[in-house]
Coordinates of C-alpha atoms and ligand atoms in Angstrom, one line a residue:
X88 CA -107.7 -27.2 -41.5
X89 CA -109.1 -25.0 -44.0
X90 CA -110.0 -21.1 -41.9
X91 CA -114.1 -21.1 -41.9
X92 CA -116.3 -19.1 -41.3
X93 CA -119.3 -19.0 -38.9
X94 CA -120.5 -15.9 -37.9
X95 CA -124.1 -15.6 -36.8
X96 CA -125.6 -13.3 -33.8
X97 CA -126.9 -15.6 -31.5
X98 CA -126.6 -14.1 -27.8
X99 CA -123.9 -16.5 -25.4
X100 CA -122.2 -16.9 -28.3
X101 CA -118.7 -16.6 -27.5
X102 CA -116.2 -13.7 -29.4
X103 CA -114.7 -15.5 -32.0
X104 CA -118.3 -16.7 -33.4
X105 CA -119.6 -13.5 -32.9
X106 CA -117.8 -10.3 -34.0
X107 CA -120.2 -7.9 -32.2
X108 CA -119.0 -9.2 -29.0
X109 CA -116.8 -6.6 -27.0
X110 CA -114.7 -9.5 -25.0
X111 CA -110.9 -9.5 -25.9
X112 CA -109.8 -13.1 -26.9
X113 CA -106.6 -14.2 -25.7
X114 CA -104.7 -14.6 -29.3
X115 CA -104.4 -18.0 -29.6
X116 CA -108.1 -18.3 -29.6
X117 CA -108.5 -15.4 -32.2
X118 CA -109.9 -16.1 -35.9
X119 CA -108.1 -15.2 -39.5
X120 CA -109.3 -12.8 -41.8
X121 CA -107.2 -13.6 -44.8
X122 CA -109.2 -16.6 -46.4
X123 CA -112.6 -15.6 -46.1
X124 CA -114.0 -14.6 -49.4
X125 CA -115.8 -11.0 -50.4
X126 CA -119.2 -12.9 -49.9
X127 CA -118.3 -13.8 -46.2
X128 CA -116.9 -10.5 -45.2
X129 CA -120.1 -9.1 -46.4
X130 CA -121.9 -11.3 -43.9
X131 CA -119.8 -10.1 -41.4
X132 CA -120.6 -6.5 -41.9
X133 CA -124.0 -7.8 -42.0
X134 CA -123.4 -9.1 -38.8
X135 CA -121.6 -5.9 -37.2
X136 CA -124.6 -3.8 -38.3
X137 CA -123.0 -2.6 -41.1
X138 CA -123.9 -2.5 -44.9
X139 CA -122.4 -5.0 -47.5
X140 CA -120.1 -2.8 -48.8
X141 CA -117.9 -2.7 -45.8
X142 CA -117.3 -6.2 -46.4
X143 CA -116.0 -5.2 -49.7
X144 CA -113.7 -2.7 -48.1
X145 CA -112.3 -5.1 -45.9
X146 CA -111.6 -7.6 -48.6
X147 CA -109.9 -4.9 -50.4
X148 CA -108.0 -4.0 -47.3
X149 CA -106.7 -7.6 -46.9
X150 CA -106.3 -8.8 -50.6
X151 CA -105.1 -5.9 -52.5
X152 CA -104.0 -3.0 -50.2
X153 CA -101.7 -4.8 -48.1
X154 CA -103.2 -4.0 -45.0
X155 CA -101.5 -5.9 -41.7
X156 CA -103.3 -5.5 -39.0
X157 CA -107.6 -4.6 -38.4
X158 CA -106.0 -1.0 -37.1
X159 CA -104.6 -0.1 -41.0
X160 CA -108.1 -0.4 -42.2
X161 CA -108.3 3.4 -41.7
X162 CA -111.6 4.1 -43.5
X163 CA -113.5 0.9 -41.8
X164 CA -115.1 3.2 -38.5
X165 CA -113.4 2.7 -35.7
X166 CA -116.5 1.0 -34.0
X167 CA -116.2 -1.5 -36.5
X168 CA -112.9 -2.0 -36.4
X169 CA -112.5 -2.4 -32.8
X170 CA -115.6 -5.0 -32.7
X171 CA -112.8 -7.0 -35.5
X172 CA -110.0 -7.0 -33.2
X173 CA -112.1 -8.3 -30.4
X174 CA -112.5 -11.8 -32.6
X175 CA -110.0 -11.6 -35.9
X176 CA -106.4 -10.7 -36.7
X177 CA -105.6 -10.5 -40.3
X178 CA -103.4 -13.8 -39.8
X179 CA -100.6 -12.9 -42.1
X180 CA -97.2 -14.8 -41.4
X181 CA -94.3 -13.2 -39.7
X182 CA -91.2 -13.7 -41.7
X183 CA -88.9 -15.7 -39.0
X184 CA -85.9 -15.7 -41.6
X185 CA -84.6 -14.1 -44.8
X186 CA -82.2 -15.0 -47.5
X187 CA -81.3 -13.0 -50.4
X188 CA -79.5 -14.5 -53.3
X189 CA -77.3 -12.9 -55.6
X190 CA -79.3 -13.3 -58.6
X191 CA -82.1 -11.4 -55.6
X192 CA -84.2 -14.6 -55.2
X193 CA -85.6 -14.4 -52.0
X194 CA -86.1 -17.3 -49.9
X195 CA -88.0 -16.7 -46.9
X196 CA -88.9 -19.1 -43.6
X197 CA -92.2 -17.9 -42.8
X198 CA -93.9 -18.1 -39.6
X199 CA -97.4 -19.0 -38.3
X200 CA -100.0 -18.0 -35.9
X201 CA -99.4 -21.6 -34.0
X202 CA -95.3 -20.7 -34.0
X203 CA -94.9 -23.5 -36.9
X204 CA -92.5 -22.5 -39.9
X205 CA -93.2 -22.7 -43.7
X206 CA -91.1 -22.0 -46.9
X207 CA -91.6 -19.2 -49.4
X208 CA -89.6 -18.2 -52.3
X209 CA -89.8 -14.8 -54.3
X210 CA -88.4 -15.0 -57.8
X211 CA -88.1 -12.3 -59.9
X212 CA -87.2 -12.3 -63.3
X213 CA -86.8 -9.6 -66.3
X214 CA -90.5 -10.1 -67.4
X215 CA -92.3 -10.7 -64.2
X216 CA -92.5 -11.9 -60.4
X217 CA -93.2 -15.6 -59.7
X218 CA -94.0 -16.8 -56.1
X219 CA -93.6 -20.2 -54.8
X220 CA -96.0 -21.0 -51.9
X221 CA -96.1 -24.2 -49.3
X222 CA -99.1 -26.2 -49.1
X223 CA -98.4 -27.9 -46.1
X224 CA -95.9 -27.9 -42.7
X225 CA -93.6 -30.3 -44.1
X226 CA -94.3 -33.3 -46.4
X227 CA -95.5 -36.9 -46.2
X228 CA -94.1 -37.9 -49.8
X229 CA -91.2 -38.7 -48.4
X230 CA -89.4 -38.6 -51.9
X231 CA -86.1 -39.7 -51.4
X232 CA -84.2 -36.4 -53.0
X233 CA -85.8 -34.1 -51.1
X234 CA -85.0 -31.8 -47.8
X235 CA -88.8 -31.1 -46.8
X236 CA -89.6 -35.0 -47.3
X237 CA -86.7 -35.3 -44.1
X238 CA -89.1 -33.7 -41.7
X239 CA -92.1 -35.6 -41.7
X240 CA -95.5 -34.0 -42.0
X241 CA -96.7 -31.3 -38.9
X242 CA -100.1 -30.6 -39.9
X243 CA -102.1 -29.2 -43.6
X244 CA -102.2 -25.2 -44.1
X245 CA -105.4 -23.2 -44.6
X246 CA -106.7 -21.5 -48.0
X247 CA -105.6 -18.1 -45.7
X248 CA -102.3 -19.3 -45.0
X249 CA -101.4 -20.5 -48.3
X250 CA -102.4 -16.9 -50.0
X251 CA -101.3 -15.5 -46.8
X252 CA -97.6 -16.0 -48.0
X253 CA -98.3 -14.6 -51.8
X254 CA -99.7 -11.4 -49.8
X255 CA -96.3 -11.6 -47.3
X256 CA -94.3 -11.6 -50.1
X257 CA -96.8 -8.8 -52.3
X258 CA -96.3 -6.3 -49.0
X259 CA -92.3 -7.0 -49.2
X260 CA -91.8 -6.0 -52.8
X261 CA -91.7 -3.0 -55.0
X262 CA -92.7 -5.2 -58.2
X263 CA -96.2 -7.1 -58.4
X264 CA -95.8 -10.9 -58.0
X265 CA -97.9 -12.2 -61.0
X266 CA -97.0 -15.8 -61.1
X267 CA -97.6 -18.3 -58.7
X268 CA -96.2 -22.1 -58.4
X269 CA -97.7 -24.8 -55.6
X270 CA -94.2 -25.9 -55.8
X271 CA -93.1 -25.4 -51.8
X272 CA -93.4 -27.8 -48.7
X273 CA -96.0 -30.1 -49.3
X274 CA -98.1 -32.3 -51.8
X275 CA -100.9 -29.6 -53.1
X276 CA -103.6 -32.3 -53.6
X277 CA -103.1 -34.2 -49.8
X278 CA -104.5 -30.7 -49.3
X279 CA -106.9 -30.6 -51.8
X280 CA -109.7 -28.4 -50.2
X281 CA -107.6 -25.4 -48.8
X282 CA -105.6 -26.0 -52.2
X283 CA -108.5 -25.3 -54.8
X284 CA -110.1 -22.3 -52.2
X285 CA -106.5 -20.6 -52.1
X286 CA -106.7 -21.1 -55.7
X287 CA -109.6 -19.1 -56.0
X288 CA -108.9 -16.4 -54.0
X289 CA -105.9 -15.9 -55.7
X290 CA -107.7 -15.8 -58.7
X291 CA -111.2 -13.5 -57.7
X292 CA -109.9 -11.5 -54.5
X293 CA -106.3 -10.8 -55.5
X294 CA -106.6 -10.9 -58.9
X295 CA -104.3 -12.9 -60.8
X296 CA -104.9 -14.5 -63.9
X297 CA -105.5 -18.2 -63.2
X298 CA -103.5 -19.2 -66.5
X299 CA -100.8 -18.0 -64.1
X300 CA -101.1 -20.3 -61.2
X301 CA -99.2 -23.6 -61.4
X302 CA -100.0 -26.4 -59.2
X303 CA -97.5 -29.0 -58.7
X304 CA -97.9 -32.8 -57.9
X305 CA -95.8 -35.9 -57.1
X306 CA -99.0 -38.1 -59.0
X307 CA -102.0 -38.2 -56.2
X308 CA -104.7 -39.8 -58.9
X309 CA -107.8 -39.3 -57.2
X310 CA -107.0 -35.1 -56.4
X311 CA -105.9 -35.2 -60.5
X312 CA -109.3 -36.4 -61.1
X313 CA -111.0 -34.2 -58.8
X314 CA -109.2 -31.2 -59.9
X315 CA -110.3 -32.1 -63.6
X316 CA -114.1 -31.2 -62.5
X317 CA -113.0 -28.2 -60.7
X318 CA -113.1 -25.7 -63.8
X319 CA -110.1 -23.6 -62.8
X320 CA -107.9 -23.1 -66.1
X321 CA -104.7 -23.3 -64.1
X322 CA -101.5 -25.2 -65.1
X323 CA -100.8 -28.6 -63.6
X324 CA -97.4 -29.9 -63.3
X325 CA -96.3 -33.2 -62.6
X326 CA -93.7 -34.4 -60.7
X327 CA -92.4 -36.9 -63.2
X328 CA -88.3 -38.1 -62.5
X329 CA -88.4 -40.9 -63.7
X330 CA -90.0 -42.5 -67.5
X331 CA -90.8 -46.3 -65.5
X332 CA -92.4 -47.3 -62.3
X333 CA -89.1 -49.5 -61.1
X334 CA -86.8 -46.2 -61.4
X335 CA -89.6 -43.8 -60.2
X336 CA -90.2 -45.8 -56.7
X337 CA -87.1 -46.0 -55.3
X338 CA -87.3 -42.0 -55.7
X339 CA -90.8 -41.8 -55.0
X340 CA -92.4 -43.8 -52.4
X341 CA -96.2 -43.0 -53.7
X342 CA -95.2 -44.6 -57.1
X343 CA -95.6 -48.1 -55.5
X344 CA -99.5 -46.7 -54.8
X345 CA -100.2 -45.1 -58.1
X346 CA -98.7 -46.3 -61.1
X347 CA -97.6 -44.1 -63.6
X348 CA -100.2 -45.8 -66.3
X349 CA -102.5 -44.7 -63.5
X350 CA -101.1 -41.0 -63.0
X351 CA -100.7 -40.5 -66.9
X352 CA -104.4 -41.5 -67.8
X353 CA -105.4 -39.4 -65.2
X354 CA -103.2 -36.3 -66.5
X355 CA -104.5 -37.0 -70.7
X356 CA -107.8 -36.8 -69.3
X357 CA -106.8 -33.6 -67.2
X358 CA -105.9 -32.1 -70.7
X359 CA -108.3 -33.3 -72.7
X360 CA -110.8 -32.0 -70.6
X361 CA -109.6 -29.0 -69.4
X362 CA -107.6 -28.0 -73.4
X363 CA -105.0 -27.1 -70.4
X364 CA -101.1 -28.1 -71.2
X365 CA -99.2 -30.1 -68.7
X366 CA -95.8 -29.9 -67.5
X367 CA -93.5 -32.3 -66.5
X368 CA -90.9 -31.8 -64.0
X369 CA -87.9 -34.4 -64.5
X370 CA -85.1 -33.8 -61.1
X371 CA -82.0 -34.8 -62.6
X372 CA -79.6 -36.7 -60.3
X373 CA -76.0 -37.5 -61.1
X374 CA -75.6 -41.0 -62.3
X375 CA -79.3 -42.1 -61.3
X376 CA -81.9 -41.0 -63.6
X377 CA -79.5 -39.2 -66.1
X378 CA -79.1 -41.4 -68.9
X379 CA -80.1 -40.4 -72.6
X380 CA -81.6 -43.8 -72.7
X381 CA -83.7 -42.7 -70.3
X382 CA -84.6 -40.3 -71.8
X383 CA -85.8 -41.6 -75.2
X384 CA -88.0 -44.0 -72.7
X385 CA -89.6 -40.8 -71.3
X386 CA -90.6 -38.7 -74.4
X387 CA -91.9 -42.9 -75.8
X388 CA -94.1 -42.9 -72.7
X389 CA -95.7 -39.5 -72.9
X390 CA -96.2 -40.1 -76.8
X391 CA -98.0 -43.1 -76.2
X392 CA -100.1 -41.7 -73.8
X393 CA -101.2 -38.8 -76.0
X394 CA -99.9 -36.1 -73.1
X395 CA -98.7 -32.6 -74.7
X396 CA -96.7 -30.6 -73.4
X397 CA -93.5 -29.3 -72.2
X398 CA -90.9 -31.2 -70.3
X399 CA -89.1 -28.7 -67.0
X400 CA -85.4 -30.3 -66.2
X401 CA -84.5 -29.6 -62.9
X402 CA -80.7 -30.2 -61.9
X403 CA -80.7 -31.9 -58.6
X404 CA -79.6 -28.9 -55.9
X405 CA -77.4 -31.0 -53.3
X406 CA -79.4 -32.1 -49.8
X407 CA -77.6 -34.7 -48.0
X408 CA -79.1 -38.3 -48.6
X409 CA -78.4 -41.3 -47.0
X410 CA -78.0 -42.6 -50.9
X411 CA -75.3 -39.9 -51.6
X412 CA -77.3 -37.9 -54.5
X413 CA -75.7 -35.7 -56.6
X414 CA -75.5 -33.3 -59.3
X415 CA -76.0 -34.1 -62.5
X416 CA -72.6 -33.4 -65.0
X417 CA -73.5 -30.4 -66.9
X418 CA -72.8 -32.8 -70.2
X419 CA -75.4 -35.1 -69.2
X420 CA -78.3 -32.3 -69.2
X421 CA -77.6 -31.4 -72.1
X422 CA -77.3 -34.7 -73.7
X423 CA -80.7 -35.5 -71.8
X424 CA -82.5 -32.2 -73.0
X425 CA -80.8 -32.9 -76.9
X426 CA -82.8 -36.5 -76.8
X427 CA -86.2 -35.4 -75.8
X428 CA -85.7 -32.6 -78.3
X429 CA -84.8 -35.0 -80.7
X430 CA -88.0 -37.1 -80.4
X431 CA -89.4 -33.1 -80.6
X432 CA -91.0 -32.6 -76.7
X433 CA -90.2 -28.9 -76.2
X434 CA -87.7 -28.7 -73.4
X435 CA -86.8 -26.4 -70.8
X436 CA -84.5 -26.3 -68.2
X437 CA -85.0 -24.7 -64.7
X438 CA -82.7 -21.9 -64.1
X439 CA -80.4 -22.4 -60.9
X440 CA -81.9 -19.7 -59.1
X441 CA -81.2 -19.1 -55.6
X442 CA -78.3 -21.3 -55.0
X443 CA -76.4 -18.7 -52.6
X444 CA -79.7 -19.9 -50.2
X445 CA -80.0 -23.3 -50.6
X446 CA -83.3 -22.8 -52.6
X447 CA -84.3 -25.9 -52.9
X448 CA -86.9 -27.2 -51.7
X449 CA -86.9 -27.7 -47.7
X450 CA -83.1 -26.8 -47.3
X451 CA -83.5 -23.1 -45.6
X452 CA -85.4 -24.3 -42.7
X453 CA -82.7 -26.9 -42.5
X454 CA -79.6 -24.5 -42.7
X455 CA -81.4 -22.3 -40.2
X456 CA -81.9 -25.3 -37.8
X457 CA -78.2 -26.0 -38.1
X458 CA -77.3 -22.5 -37.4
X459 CA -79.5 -23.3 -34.4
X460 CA -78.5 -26.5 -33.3
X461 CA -81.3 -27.5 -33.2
X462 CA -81.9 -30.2 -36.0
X463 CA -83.1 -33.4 -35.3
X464 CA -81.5 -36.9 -37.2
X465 CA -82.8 -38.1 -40.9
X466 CA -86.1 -39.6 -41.2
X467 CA -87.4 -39.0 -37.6
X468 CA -91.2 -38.7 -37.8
X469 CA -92.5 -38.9 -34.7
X470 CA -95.1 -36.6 -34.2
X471 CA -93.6 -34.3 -31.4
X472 CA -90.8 -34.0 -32.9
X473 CA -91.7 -33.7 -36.4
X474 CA -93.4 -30.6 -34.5
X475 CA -90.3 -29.3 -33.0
X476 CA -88.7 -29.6 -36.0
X477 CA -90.7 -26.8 -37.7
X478 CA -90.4 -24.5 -34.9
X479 CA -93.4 -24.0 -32.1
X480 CA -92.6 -21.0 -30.2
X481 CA -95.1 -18.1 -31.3
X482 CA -92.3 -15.8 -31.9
X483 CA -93.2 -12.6 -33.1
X484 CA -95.8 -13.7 -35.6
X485 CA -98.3 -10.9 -37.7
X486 CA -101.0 -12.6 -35.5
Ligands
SAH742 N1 -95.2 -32.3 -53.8 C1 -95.2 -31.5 -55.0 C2 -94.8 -30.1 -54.8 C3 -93.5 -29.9 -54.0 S1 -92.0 -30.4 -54.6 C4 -94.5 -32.3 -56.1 O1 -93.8 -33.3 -55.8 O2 -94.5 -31.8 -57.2 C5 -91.8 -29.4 -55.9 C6 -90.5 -29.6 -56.7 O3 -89.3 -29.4 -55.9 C7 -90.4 -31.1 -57.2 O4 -90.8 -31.2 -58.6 C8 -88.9 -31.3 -57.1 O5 -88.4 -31.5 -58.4 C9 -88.3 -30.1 -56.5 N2 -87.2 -30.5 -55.6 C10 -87.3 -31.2 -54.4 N3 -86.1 -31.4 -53.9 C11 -85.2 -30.9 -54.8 C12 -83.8 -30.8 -54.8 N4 -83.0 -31.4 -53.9 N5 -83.2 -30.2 -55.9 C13 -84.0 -29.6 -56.9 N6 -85.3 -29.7 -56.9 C14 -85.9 -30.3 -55.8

């Protein structure tokens, strides 16, 4: 559930509604800062007896100065700040596990305030930083390819947690992260809510350009459609894989729900309405959805659905399947990527990055379950142990 916010002075009210209360909360029961917009923390000054602009300090404080706990927020008076403690943390993620690849892409397994672990990858390239945040704990796609899918669902992240891993990341690194992709655990618009808030606050608190915020989905019409109204002039990617619905649902299980005549009307009105390009992310797996044929049918499909823009290859990175996936040849890339050129869609191809640390998406809270011995068998989703399987021990989380 999105973090929210309710502060009002009403006496009885118990700390965690009310900031100006001196009892200690035990910390499971204590409130995150990180989510709460400049206009809220101003109401909690407010609140604390203290002017507006305090509020602005702390958003500073949390958003742009890296600050980890209330206690680093040096020139908030101590009154103040002890009044915060009483009722907040600052609710950044502990980092529970790092890898660092060669080519220095960092993967990291982040942990929450409620013990659960999330994915987080730090790219950095010549020109500039990129950071891919999760969306949720785990996935309920259940595409067919992918390591996260394996896990089931745990539960939705909040707008503070989602950011709360860009900031993570930010306090970790010399260079500024200016890039962000919604291309971690989890389908962006199942969380649609916390999704478009993060957004935002990435955009006005932190203050990255929204042109640089990508947000990837595996086709969920409705939040395409919803997202059209939203006026945020961010990039939206779609999880493509395949150029026909027969091909795309035995990779996709949502592709039996929404069509891709469905998805793609919904994505040309996206761009039409927003003058925002698209991207299309096409996995490539070994001797399944590699074919140049293929490939013609793809660049057809997106012509005759008046859809511009560019077309992301991404070379299947090996998870074990029960169907035996695997790599595409490094021939048939390039003869796929030479046939969409050919019927002229601008190509690229997704850089390998990270394959020292199994990059990919959902394999590093996987390795680090095996190195536990702790991971549970393929496709178990009961709840309980869906839970288990992303870790629920509190640890020593930043909260
Ligand atoms: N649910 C969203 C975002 C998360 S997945 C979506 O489907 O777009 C983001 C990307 O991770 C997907 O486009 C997919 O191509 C990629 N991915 C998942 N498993 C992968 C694997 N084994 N190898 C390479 N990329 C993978």
């Amino acid at each position: 559930m999105p973090a929210q916010f309710a502060v009002t002075v009403t006496p009885g009210l118990s700390a965690p509604e009310n900031p100006a209360s001196t009892e200690q909360k035990a910390p499971g029961d204590m409130k995150q800062l990180i989510g709460l917009t400049t206009g809220e923390l101003e109401t909690m000054a407010a609140e604390l007896g203290q002017p507006a602009y305090r509020g602005r300090q702390l958003a500073s404080w949390l958003y742009r100065r890296g600050a980890e706990t209330v206690e680093d927020m040096t020139d908030l008076p101590r009154g103040m700040r002890q009044r915060l403690a009483n009722a907040y943390v600052v609710g950044l993620p502990a980092v529970a596990h790092k890898d660092v690849s060669q080519d220095e892409t960092v993967k990291y397994l982040m942990r929450q305030c409620d013990g659960l672990t999330i994915e987080s990858v730090y790219l950095p390239y010549p020109g500039r930083v990129s950071g891919c945040l999760s969306t949720q704990v785990g996935c309920p796609a259940g595409c067919t390819f992918c390591a996260t899918a394996q896990g089931g669902l745990a539960r939705n992240l909040s707008a503070g947690e989602i950011i709360g891993q860009f900031l993570r990341m930010q306090i970790e690194s010399d260079r500024r992260i200016s890039h962000v992709v919604y291309m971690g655990m989890g389908e962006p618009l199942w969380n649609y809510e916390a999704v478009v808030k993060s957004l935002r606050l990435l955009g006005d608190e932190v203050g990255l350009s929204m042109r640089n915020l990508t947000v990837s989905t595996v086709g969920v019409v409705p939040g395409i459609r919803a997202l059209t109204k939203e006026d945020l002039p961010i990039t939206l990617a779609l999880s493509l894989h395949a150029p026909n619905d027969e091909l795309r649902s035995t990779l996709i299980p949502t592709a039996r729900k929404w069509k891709l005549e469905e998805i793609l009307d919904a994505c040309a009105e996206y761009a039409r309405t927003t003058h925002r390009n698209l991207t299309y992310e096409y996995l490539l797996i070994g001797g399944i959805n590699d074919a140049p044929e293929l490939a013609r049918e793809l660049a057809a499909r997106l012509k005759a659905n008046h859809l511009p823009g560019n077309v992301n290859l991404i070379p299947f990175n090996y998870v074990e399947t029960p169907q035996g996936f695997r790599s595409p040849t490094r021939e048939s890339i390039l003869r796929f990527r030479a046939e969409l050129e050919k019927a002229g869609r601008v190509t690229t191809q997704r850089m390998t990055r990270g394959h020292t640390i199994s990059a990919a998406c959902g394999q590093l809270r996987r390795h680090a379950e095996l190195e536990q011995g702790s991971l549970l068998p393929l496709r178990d989703k009961q709840t309980s142990q869906t839970l288990k399987l992303y870790g629920s021990s509190p640890g020593e989380s930043g909260c």
